[in-house]
Amino acid sequence: MNTAELLVQCLENEGVQYVFGLPGEENLHVLEALKTSSIQFITTRHEQGAAFMADVYGRLTGKAGVCLSTLGPGATNLMTGVADANLDGAPLVAITGQVGTDRMHIESHQYLDLVAMFAPVTKWNKQIVRPSITPEVVRKAFKRSQTEKPGAVHIDLPENIAAMPVEGKPLNKDNSEKTYASFASIRAAAGAISQAVNPIILVGNGAIRAHASDAVTQFATQMNIPVVNTFMGKGVIPYTHPLALWSVGLQQRDFITCGFDSTDLVIAIGYDLIEFSPKKWNPEGTIPIIHIAATSSEIDSSYIPQVEIVGDISDSLNEILKLADRHNKPNPYSISLRSNIRADYEEYAKDDEFPIKPQKLIYDLRQVMGPDDIVISDVGAHKMWIARHYHCHSPNTCIISNGFAAMGIAIPGALAAKLVHPDRKVVAATGDGGFMMNCQELETALRVGTPFVTLIFNDGGYGLIEWKQENQFGPGNSSFVHFGNPDFVKFAESMGLKGYRVESVADFVPLLKEALAQDVPAVIDCRVDYRENRRFTKKAGELSCEI
C-alpha cells in the first residue's frame, strides 16, 4: 500500500465516520484511498464549510471531526473553521495536501509553509516527512485533539510522500484514566462553600465536555446555590430548574449582573475564560473564586482562584457534597432574580408587532422545538438574543460559537448536527449576513440528505456591528453596515429546497412546523425589528440591582 492508504487505515482505526472536504490535485491519493474505505467522504462547496462541519461534529460527539483540503488556497480557506474549533474547544483534525518535498526549497506554484501557517490556530501540527511515521502522527493528532482542553490539530501530507509505498499498521489507542482532585483542595473548597452567604455557580462548556450535567444539577440542588451558564454552557442545568438563572455573557449589564454584584463566592465549574471574560463580572479581581475543572485555570488578573480543584468534575462535586454544609441556607437573591428574568422572557410571548421582535421570534422557536432538538446559532445580533432568550433542557441542544465566534458556522454546523442526530429537528439560526457566507452548503445538505431548517433573521445589514456603533457613537450613528439581499425564497427554490417567507407574527409557528416536516432542507426568511437592540441597551443602562 502507499502512505495515503495507510493514513486512511489509521483514520478508520480512530473511528472516523466522515471526512468533510474538497478534492484537489495534491490530495488525489487520499481521495483514491477513501473510495474503498468505510469512511464517507462528503464533498463540500467551500473548505470553510468543511472545517465548520468537522468543528460542530467534534463539539457534539467529543470525537475529532476530520476535514480535508488541498494545498495553497484550499488550506487557507480551511483556516477559519480550524481556528474556530481550536478556540471553542472542539476536537478537529485537519488534513492538507502539499507539494512534493522535492520542490519545497524553491519558489513553487501554490506552495505555502502550511505547518508554520497553522501553528497559531492549532494545538499541534506536523508534516508527514516519511511514510513510516504515519501511524504515530495520526495517533498523536487524535490524542492531542481529543485530550482536555480539546482543539484543532493539523496534518500536512506532501503528494510524493502520499504516493510512496509503505509497510505499517495503525497504532492501538491507549486507555487514559480519569484524574482526580487532591483531598486538600476538596476540603478547602467545601469549607469556603459552607461559609459563603451568597455564592453563585458559573458553569461553562467544560462541564458539557466532561458529561457533568447531572453532577452539577445535583450539587446546585443540594447546596441550594443558583446557577448561571455561559453561552457555551447552555443546558448543563435544565432551564426550568428553580435555581437556573440562565445565560451570562452579553457585553453590557443584564439582570444576572446583579447576581455577580452581590455574590461573595463564584464557583466556576468547567468555565473557560474565552467564553466570557472575567473582567466583565469581576473587574477589580476582588470576588473570591473556586475553580473546578479538568485542567488548571488560565492566568488573568480578574480570575485568581483561592482554590483550584483539578480533576474529574463529577467526582470533585460529589466529594465536595460529602464535606460541605449548606443545607437549609436559602440564597437571598436567586428567587427575586429568577422572577425578574422570567418576567422579562414572558413579556414577549403575545407580542404581535411585525417585523417580529427577536425576543418573540426566539420565544416561539423554543415552543416548537423539542427538548432534545438542536439550534445552531450563527454570529450576529441574533446570537446575542438567542444566548439571552433561547433556553435549554439539556447540553448541546443550542450550539453557539463564543470562542472564535466566526460568522458562517450555522449552515455547515446544522448539516453536521443532522448527521450526528438524524432523528432530531435541527434549525440553523442565522442573520442575512452570515447566511450569505456559507449558503452554498445548502446544496451539500440536499445532496447528502440532511434536512434542516435555516431561519434567517433578515434586517438588511450587519446588525450586531450597527448595534455596537450606536452604543459607541450614539443612536442613528452607524456606517458601512447595510446591504441588499437576494429573494431568499427564490434562492432556496432554485436549489431544490423549500422556501418560506414570514409576513406576520401569526405566520411563523405554522411555517416553522411545516418546514421542519420537509424531507429536504428549508429556508425561512423573516424580517426582524432590531430597534430592540437599542431599547435593550437603554433598559440595561437603567438597570437597578435593588431587590
XYZ file of C-alpha atoms in Angstrom:
547
model
C 0.000 0.000 0.000
C 1.003 3.640 -0.227
C 1.146 6.252 2.529
C -2.285 7.651 1.701
C -3.841 4.195 2.098
C -2.092 3.734 5.439
C -3.331 7.177 6.508
C -6.912 6.177 5.728
C -6.486 2.900 7.647
C -5.333 4.948 10.633
C -8.409 7.189 10.326
C -10.631 4.097 10.272
C -8.845 2.849 13.381
C -9.708 6.124 15.124
C -13.406 5.532 14.412
C -13.746 8.301 11.832
C -17.175 8.236 10.143
C -16.943 11.273 7.877
C -14.288 13.349 6.169
C -15.532 16.752 5.011
C -13.651 18.462 2.247
C -12.827 19.272 -1.354
C -10.832 17.308 -3.914
C -7.585 18.753 -5.191
C -4.570 17.756 -7.192
C -2.335 17.278 -4.156
C -4.777 15.057 -2.203
C -5.655 12.682 -5.079
C -4.065 9.666 -3.403
C -6.017 10.236 -0.178
C -9.261 10.538 -2.131
C -8.456 7.337 -4.031
C -7.875 5.508 -0.733
C -11.182 6.827 0.647
C -13.086 5.310 -2.309
C -12.828 1.817 -0.776
C -12.985 2.955 2.863
C -15.831 2.652 5.370
C -15.412 6.409 5.867
C -17.887 8.596 3.993
C -16.279 11.498 2.168
C -18.617 14.491 1.998
C -17.752 16.858 -0.805
C -18.468 20.404 0.322
C -18.717 23.599 -1.699
C -16.072 25.510 0.262
C -13.257 24.422 2.557
C -14.503 26.748 5.295
C -17.798 24.868 5.283
C -15.902 21.577 5.590
C -13.980 22.829 8.619
C -17.145 24.133 10.298
C -18.804 20.739 9.750
C -15.860 18.984 11.391
C -15.886 21.604 14.163
C -19.538 21.071 15.132
C -19.273 17.291 14.669
C -16.432 17.317 17.198
C -18.291 19.525 19.646
C -21.405 17.323 19.562
C -19.651 13.943 19.735
C -16.409 14.570 21.618
C -14.660 12.705 18.785
C -12.468 14.655 16.407
C -14.201 15.768 13.248
C -11.994 15.465 10.172
C -11.695 17.906 7.264
C -9.538 17.685 4.147
C -8.240 20.253 1.697
C -5.616 20.594 -0.923
C -2.662 22.970 -0.563
C -2.475 26.749 -1.016
C -5.889 28.413 -1.349
C -7.680 25.244 -0.202
C -5.687 25.248 3.018
C -6.103 28.970 3.639
C -9.878 28.580 3.155
C -9.833 25.859 5.815
C -8.206 28.023 8.461
C -11.215 29.958 9.791
C -13.094 26.789 10.746
C -9.932 25.252 12.203
C -9.347 28.333 14.348
C -12.983 28.273 15.463
C -12.672 24.681 16.658
C -9.431 25.438 18.452
C -10.747 28.404 20.433
C -14.143 26.766 21.065
C -12.533 23.606 22.467
C -13.911 21.309 19.749
C -11.758 18.335 18.678
C -10.831 18.560 14.989
C -8.196 17.041 12.715
C -7.405 18.982 9.535
C -5.504 17.218 6.757
C -3.967 19.181 3.899
C -2.347 18.106 0.684
C 1.018 19.628 -0.097
C 3.594 19.931 -2.877
C 6.230 17.220 -3.047
C 9.243 17.521 -0.779
C 11.377 17.821 -3.922
C 10.127 21.377 -4.590
C 9.671 22.898 -1.146
C 13.096 24.523 -1.204
C 12.264 26.726 -4.203
C 9.529 29.194 -5.105
C 6.782 26.856 -6.277
C 3.209 27.043 -7.597
C 0.670 27.302 -4.719
C 3.279 26.359 -2.105
C 2.973 27.790 1.399
C 4.583 26.520 4.578
C 1.338 25.124 5.986
C 2.908 23.849 9.203
C 4.030 27.378 10.021
C 0.710 28.808 8.882
C -1.460 26.504 11.013
C 0.742 26.733 14.115
C -1.100 29.709 15.708
C -4.569 28.142 15.233
C -3.894 24.552 16.366
C -2.815 22.646 19.461
C -0.290 20.693 17.384
C 0.544 20.192 13.737
C 3.049 18.150 11.778
C 4.075 17.281 8.259
C 4.477 13.613 7.377
C 8.062 13.637 6.128
C 8.448 9.882 5.629
C 5.818 7.168 5.112
C 6.756 5.065 8.136
C 5.809 7.733 10.714
C 2.194 7.980 9.510
C 0.636 5.814 12.291
C 2.437 7.777 15.004
C 1.470 11.151 13.528
C -2.197 10.180 13.176
C -2.450 8.647 16.661
C -0.776 11.670 18.246
C -3.030 14.023 16.289
C -6.220 12.409 17.559
C -4.928 12.080 21.109
C -3.885 15.725 21.272
C -7.103 16.883 19.635
C -9.400 14.981 21.999
C -7.473 15.492 25.250
C -8.820 18.215 27.544
C -8.919 21.006 26.601
C -9.823 19.704 23.126
C -8.954 21.628 19.991
C -7.688 21.502 16.445
C -4.631 19.734 15.079
C -3.238 19.650 11.544
C -1.525 17.001 9.416
C 0.266 18.062 6.226
C 0.853 15.325 3.616
C 3.155 16.072 0.647
C 1.946 14.473 -2.573
C 5.131 12.493 -3.238
C 5.083 11.070 0.311
C 1.397 10.126 -0.131
C 2.282 8.041 -3.204
C 5.264 6.219 -1.667
C 4.966 2.512 -0.782
C 4.935 1.719 2.917
C 4.526 -1.140 5.365
C 2.810 -0.498 8.631
C -0.414 -0.591 10.585
C -2.419 1.740 12.827
C -1.355 2.075 16.449
C -3.594 0.835 19.245
C -5.416 3.552 21.121
C -4.297 3.981 24.731
C -6.826 3.918 27.548
C -6.375 7.098 29.540
C -7.809 7.035 33.044
C -9.640 9.797 34.838
C -7.640 12.095 37.063
C -8.952 13.081 40.473
C -8.546 16.231 42.523
C -6.499 16.276 45.711
C -8.275 15.841 49.030
C -6.733 19.072 50.305
C -8.339 21.103 47.506
C -11.693 19.357 48.022
C -11.604 20.135 51.729
C -10.638 23.780 51.151
C -13.447 24.241 48.637
C -16.001 22.620 50.915
C -15.014 24.973 53.721
C -15.312 28.078 51.549
C -18.678 26.999 50.164
C -20.004 26.258 53.640
C -19.072 29.748 54.834
C -20.343 31.688 51.818
C -23.513 33.699 52.343
C -24.412 34.393 48.734
C -22.487 32.060 46.398
C -23.223 31.639 42.697
C -22.230 28.875 40.272
C -20.810 29.872 36.878
C -20.808 26.882 34.538
C -19.153 26.640 31.136
C -18.630 24.298 28.230
C -16.031 22.247 30.105
C -18.851 20.776 32.199
C -20.592 19.655 28.992
C -17.406 18.099 27.629
C -17.000 16.274 30.948
C -20.613 14.975 30.858
C -21.092 16.556 34.280
C -24.628 17.876 33.814
C -26.213 15.525 36.351
C -23.481 16.168 38.900
C -23.791 19.955 38.546
C -27.575 19.806 38.894
C -27.358 17.592 41.986
C -24.663 19.793 43.522
C -26.618 23.006 42.952
C -29.821 21.453 44.287
C -28.314 20.045 47.473
C -26.229 23.148 48.157
C -29.126 25.477 47.199
C -26.846 27.634 45.035
C -28.132 29.416 41.897
C -26.520 28.576 38.557
C -25.695 30.804 35.609
C -24.272 29.407 32.372
C -22.085 30.901 29.660
C -23.317 30.969 26.064
C -21.494 27.673 25.515
C -22.688 26.128 28.782
C -26.398 26.141 27.966
C -28.362 23.153 29.236
C -25.882 21.965 31.865
C -28.709 22.541 34.312
C -32.267 22.459 32.878
C -33.560 25.978 32.338
C -36.743 25.033 34.171
C -34.821 24.282 37.378
C -35.750 26.754 40.146
C -32.081 27.635 40.672
C -31.293 28.253 36.981
C -30.550 31.920 36.269
C -29.968 31.241 32.557
C -27.196 32.805 30.469
C -24.482 35.355 31.111
C -22.168 36.825 28.506
C -23.753 39.927 26.991
C -21.241 42.726 26.783
C -23.453 45.010 28.890
C -25.428 44.928 32.118
C -28.308 42.495 32.500
C -30.306 41.013 35.361
C -27.614 38.454 36.127
C -25.164 41.324 36.658
C -26.928 41.835 39.965
C -26.095 38.270 40.936
C -22.370 38.888 40.453
C -22.550 42.295 42.125
C -23.931 40.721 45.288
C -22.031 37.433 45.442
C -19.318 36.610 47.938
C -18.132 33.472 46.100
C -18.143 32.345 42.480
C -17.909 28.588 41.964
C -16.641 28.268 38.380
C -17.338 24.781 37.005
C -15.878 23.856 33.616
C -15.598 27.569 32.912
C -13.240 28.779 30.208
C -12.209 32.429 30.276
C -12.593 32.655 26.484
C -16.350 32.071 26.829
C -16.903 35.231 28.892
C -14.057 37.375 30.174
C -13.832 37.538 33.980
C -13.088 41.241 33.611
C -16.776 41.629 32.762
C -18.001 40.124 36.022
C -15.005 40.604 38.336
C -13.314 43.783 37.060
C -11.483 44.544 40.298
C -10.484 40.932 40.893
C -11.998 41.031 44.386
C -14.628 38.268 44.176
C -13.376 35.003 45.712
C -13.350 32.170 43.160
C -13.293 28.376 43.323
C -12.112 26.800 40.073
C -13.433 23.285 39.363
C -12.298 21.822 36.041
C -10.310 19.091 34.347
C -7.399 21.490 33.858
C -5.858 24.273 35.897
C -7.001 27.848 35.413
C -5.698 30.359 32.904
C -3.819 33.399 34.204
C -5.924 36.558 34.393
C -5.810 39.435 36.854
C -9.588 39.137 37.313
C -9.522 35.361 37.732
C -7.262 34.276 40.581
C -8.935 31.313 42.342
C -8.489 30.909 46.056
C -8.943 27.156 45.494
C -8.277 25.126 42.350
C -9.859 21.688 42.075
C -8.306 19.967 39.080
C -9.668 16.576 38.104
C -12.843 14.813 37.058
C -15.626 17.383 37.536
C -18.394 14.977 38.574
C -16.175 13.251 41.126
C -14.998 16.597 42.520
C -18.555 17.854 43.011
C -19.639 14.609 44.650
C -16.703 14.750 47.060
C -17.424 18.363 47.989
C -21.026 17.399 48.743
C -19.770 14.948 51.368
C -17.927 17.687 53.260
C -19.800 20.946 52.669
C -22.744 22.019 54.791
C -25.172 24.484 53.222
C -28.435 22.712 53.814
C -31.376 24.995 54.530
C -29.399 28.125 53.696
C -31.594 29.844 51.084
C -29.923 32.298 48.735
C -31.460 35.729 49.349
C -31.174 36.876 45.735
C -31.847 33.908 43.480
C -35.648 33.831 43.848
C -36.053 37.543 43.079
C -33.529 37.423 40.230
C -35.196 34.440 38.622
C -38.591 36.114 38.910
C -37.305 39.218 37.105
C -35.558 37.176 34.404
C -38.620 35.032 33.695
C -40.958 38.048 33.656
C -38.734 39.693 31.046
C -38.748 36.498 28.958
C -42.533 36.077 29.117
C -43.129 39.739 28.239
C -42.874 38.915 24.529
C -44.997 35.766 24.465
C -48.035 37.522 22.971
C -46.318 40.334 21.085
C -47.855 40.659 17.599
C -45.916 43.525 16.005
C -44.264 42.967 12.619
C -41.395 42.938 11.718
C -41.025 40.461 14.548
C -39.063 41.356 17.640
C -36.130 38.975 18.080
C -37.368 38.070 21.565
C -40.720 36.945 20.175
C -39.163 35.010 17.310
C -36.924 33.104 19.697
C -39.744 32.570 22.191
C -41.863 30.924 19.501
C -38.888 28.913 18.221
C -38.454 27.474 21.711
C -42.126 26.476 21.868
C -41.850 24.493 18.625
C -38.510 22.786 19.238
C -38.498 19.680 21.435
C -36.249 19.234 24.492
C -33.605 17.318 22.501
C -33.860 19.244 19.232
C -30.877 21.373 18.219
C -30.433 25.027 17.317
C -27.134 26.097 15.752
C -26.597 29.835 16.056
C -24.554 31.841 13.616
C -22.800 35.014 14.752
C -24.520 38.406 14.686
C -27.129 40.375 16.621
C -29.418 37.348 16.643
C -26.735 35.388 18.508
C -26.979 37.758 21.457
C -30.750 37.330 21.564
C -30.514 33.543 21.230
C -27.983 33.462 24.043
C -30.311 35.511 26.230
C -33.688 34.028 25.276
C -33.276 30.506 23.869
C -33.084 28.223 26.878
C -32.149 24.559 27.022
C -33.311 21.433 28.779
C -30.048 19.560 28.180
C -26.475 20.138 26.951
C -25.529 20.524 23.295
C -29.028 21.488 22.163
C -28.061 25.101 21.424
C -24.656 25.436 19.812
C -23.119 28.898 19.992
C -19.553 29.697 18.974
C -18.222 32.148 21.538
C -14.511 31.472 21.498
C -13.584 32.439 17.954
C -17.180 33.425 17.113
C -16.911 33.102 13.346
C -19.744 34.109 11.028
C -20.903 31.434 8.603
C -20.910 28.480 11.010
C -24.670 27.863 11.261
C -25.496 26.151 7.940
C -22.486 23.776 7.798
C -22.866 23.222 11.543
C -26.514 22.248 11.115
C -25.534 19.723 8.447
C -23.097 18.125 10.892
C -25.696 18.147 13.675
C -28.180 16.339 11.433
C -25.553 13.709 10.591
C -24.898 13.135 14.288
C -28.582 13.205 15.295
C -30.702 12.356 12.227
C -33.761 11.757 14.431
C -33.791 15.296 15.892
C -35.110 18.534 14.468
C -32.286 20.946 13.626
C -32.534 24.688 12.981
C -29.697 26.884 11.712
C -30.435 30.361 13.074
C -28.543 32.982 11.094
C -28.557 36.598 10.107
C -28.740 37.560 6.463
C -25.032 38.450 6.631
C -23.967 35.061 7.951
C -26.343 33.261 5.606
C -24.604 34.619 2.516
C -21.204 33.482 3.785
C -21.857 29.746 3.555
C -25.298 29.356 1.949
C -23.670 27.234 -0.776
C -23.524 24.361 1.732
C -27.308 24.048 1.472
C -26.603 22.232 -1.793
C -24.335 19.889 0.152
C -27.113 19.318 2.682
C -29.573 18.475 -0.088
C -27.104 16.116 -1.760
C -26.214 14.163 1.400
C -29.803 14.047 2.674
C -29.692 16.169 5.822
C -32.970 18.116 6.001
C -32.854 21.002 8.443
C -34.377 24.467 8.587
C -32.395 27.659 8.079
C -34.098 30.583 9.832
C -32.870 33.940 8.518
C -33.101 36.953 10.837
C -33.354 39.448 7.995
C -32.505 43.091 8.713
C -30.597 44.027 5.553
C -27.315 44.652 7.329
C -24.663 43.654 9.826
C -26.944 44.248 12.786
C -24.505 43.445 15.573
C -21.952 45.926 14.279
C -24.641 48.583 13.858
C -25.663 47.922 17.477
C -22.069 48.400 18.632
C -21.602 51.528 16.508
C -24.664 53.129 18.039
C -23.561 52.167 21.535
C -20.190 53.755 20.829
C -21.161 56.827 18.817
C -24.818 57.442 19.621
C -28.270 56.491 18.231
C -28.538 56.594 14.463
C -24.766 56.867 14.079
C -23.807 53.825 12.028
C -21.914 53.335 8.796
C -20.936 50.705 6.204
C -23.276 48.051 7.612
C -26.196 47.949 5.151
C -26.544 45.808 2.036
C -29.082 44.286 -0.338
C -30.244 40.673 -0.367
C -31.498 38.215 -2.961
C -35.021 36.885 -2.773
C -34.285 34.152 -0.236
C -37.400 32.135 -1.108
C -36.496 32.038 -4.807
C -32.882 31.344 -3.866
C -33.962 28.276 -1.866
C -36.298 27.063 -4.589
C -33.588 27.440 -7.237
C -31.515 24.896 -5.288
C -34.365 22.397 -4.958
C -35.121 23.395 -1.373
C -38.306 24.645 0.265
C -38.559 28.402 0.724
C -40.893 30.307 3.039
C -41.417 33.951 3.878
C -42.929 35.186 7.145
C -45.379 38.047 6.510
C -46.846 38.353 10.020
C -46.204 37.140 13.549
C -49.023 34.602 13.169
C -47.251 33.057 10.148
C -44.113 31.968 11.905
C -45.102 28.961 14.021
C -47.142 27.167 11.317
C -44.453 27.857 8.704
C -41.725 26.571 11.013
C -43.674 23.382 11.730
C -44.242 22.847 8.013
C -40.586 23.499 7.201
C -39.394 21.060 9.873
C -41.625 18.358 8.366
C -39.966 18.537 4.934
C -37.625 15.836 3.654
C -35.338 18.440 2.069
C -33.625 21.463 3.639
C -35.861 24.503 4.037
C -35.210 28.228 4.330
C -37.431 30.688 6.229
C -36.968 34.397 5.537
C -38.163 36.521 8.458
C -37.857 40.272 8.869
C -36.787 41.251 12.392
C -37.118 44.501 14.302
C -33.635 45.261 15.580
C -34.758 48.507 17.150
C -34.939 46.162 20.144
C -31.137 46.276 20.304
C -31.159 49.963 21.221
C -34.111 49.510 23.566
C -32.284 46.767 25.403
C -29.140 48.880 25.729
C -31.176 51.715 27.251
C -33.008 49.327 29.573
C -29.751 47.698 30.661
C -28.216 51.086 31.376
C -31.103 51.896 33.719
C -30.997 48.516 35.472
C -31.049 48.750 39.256
C -29.862 45.904 41.434
C -32.147 46.736 44.330
C -34.025 43.514 45.077
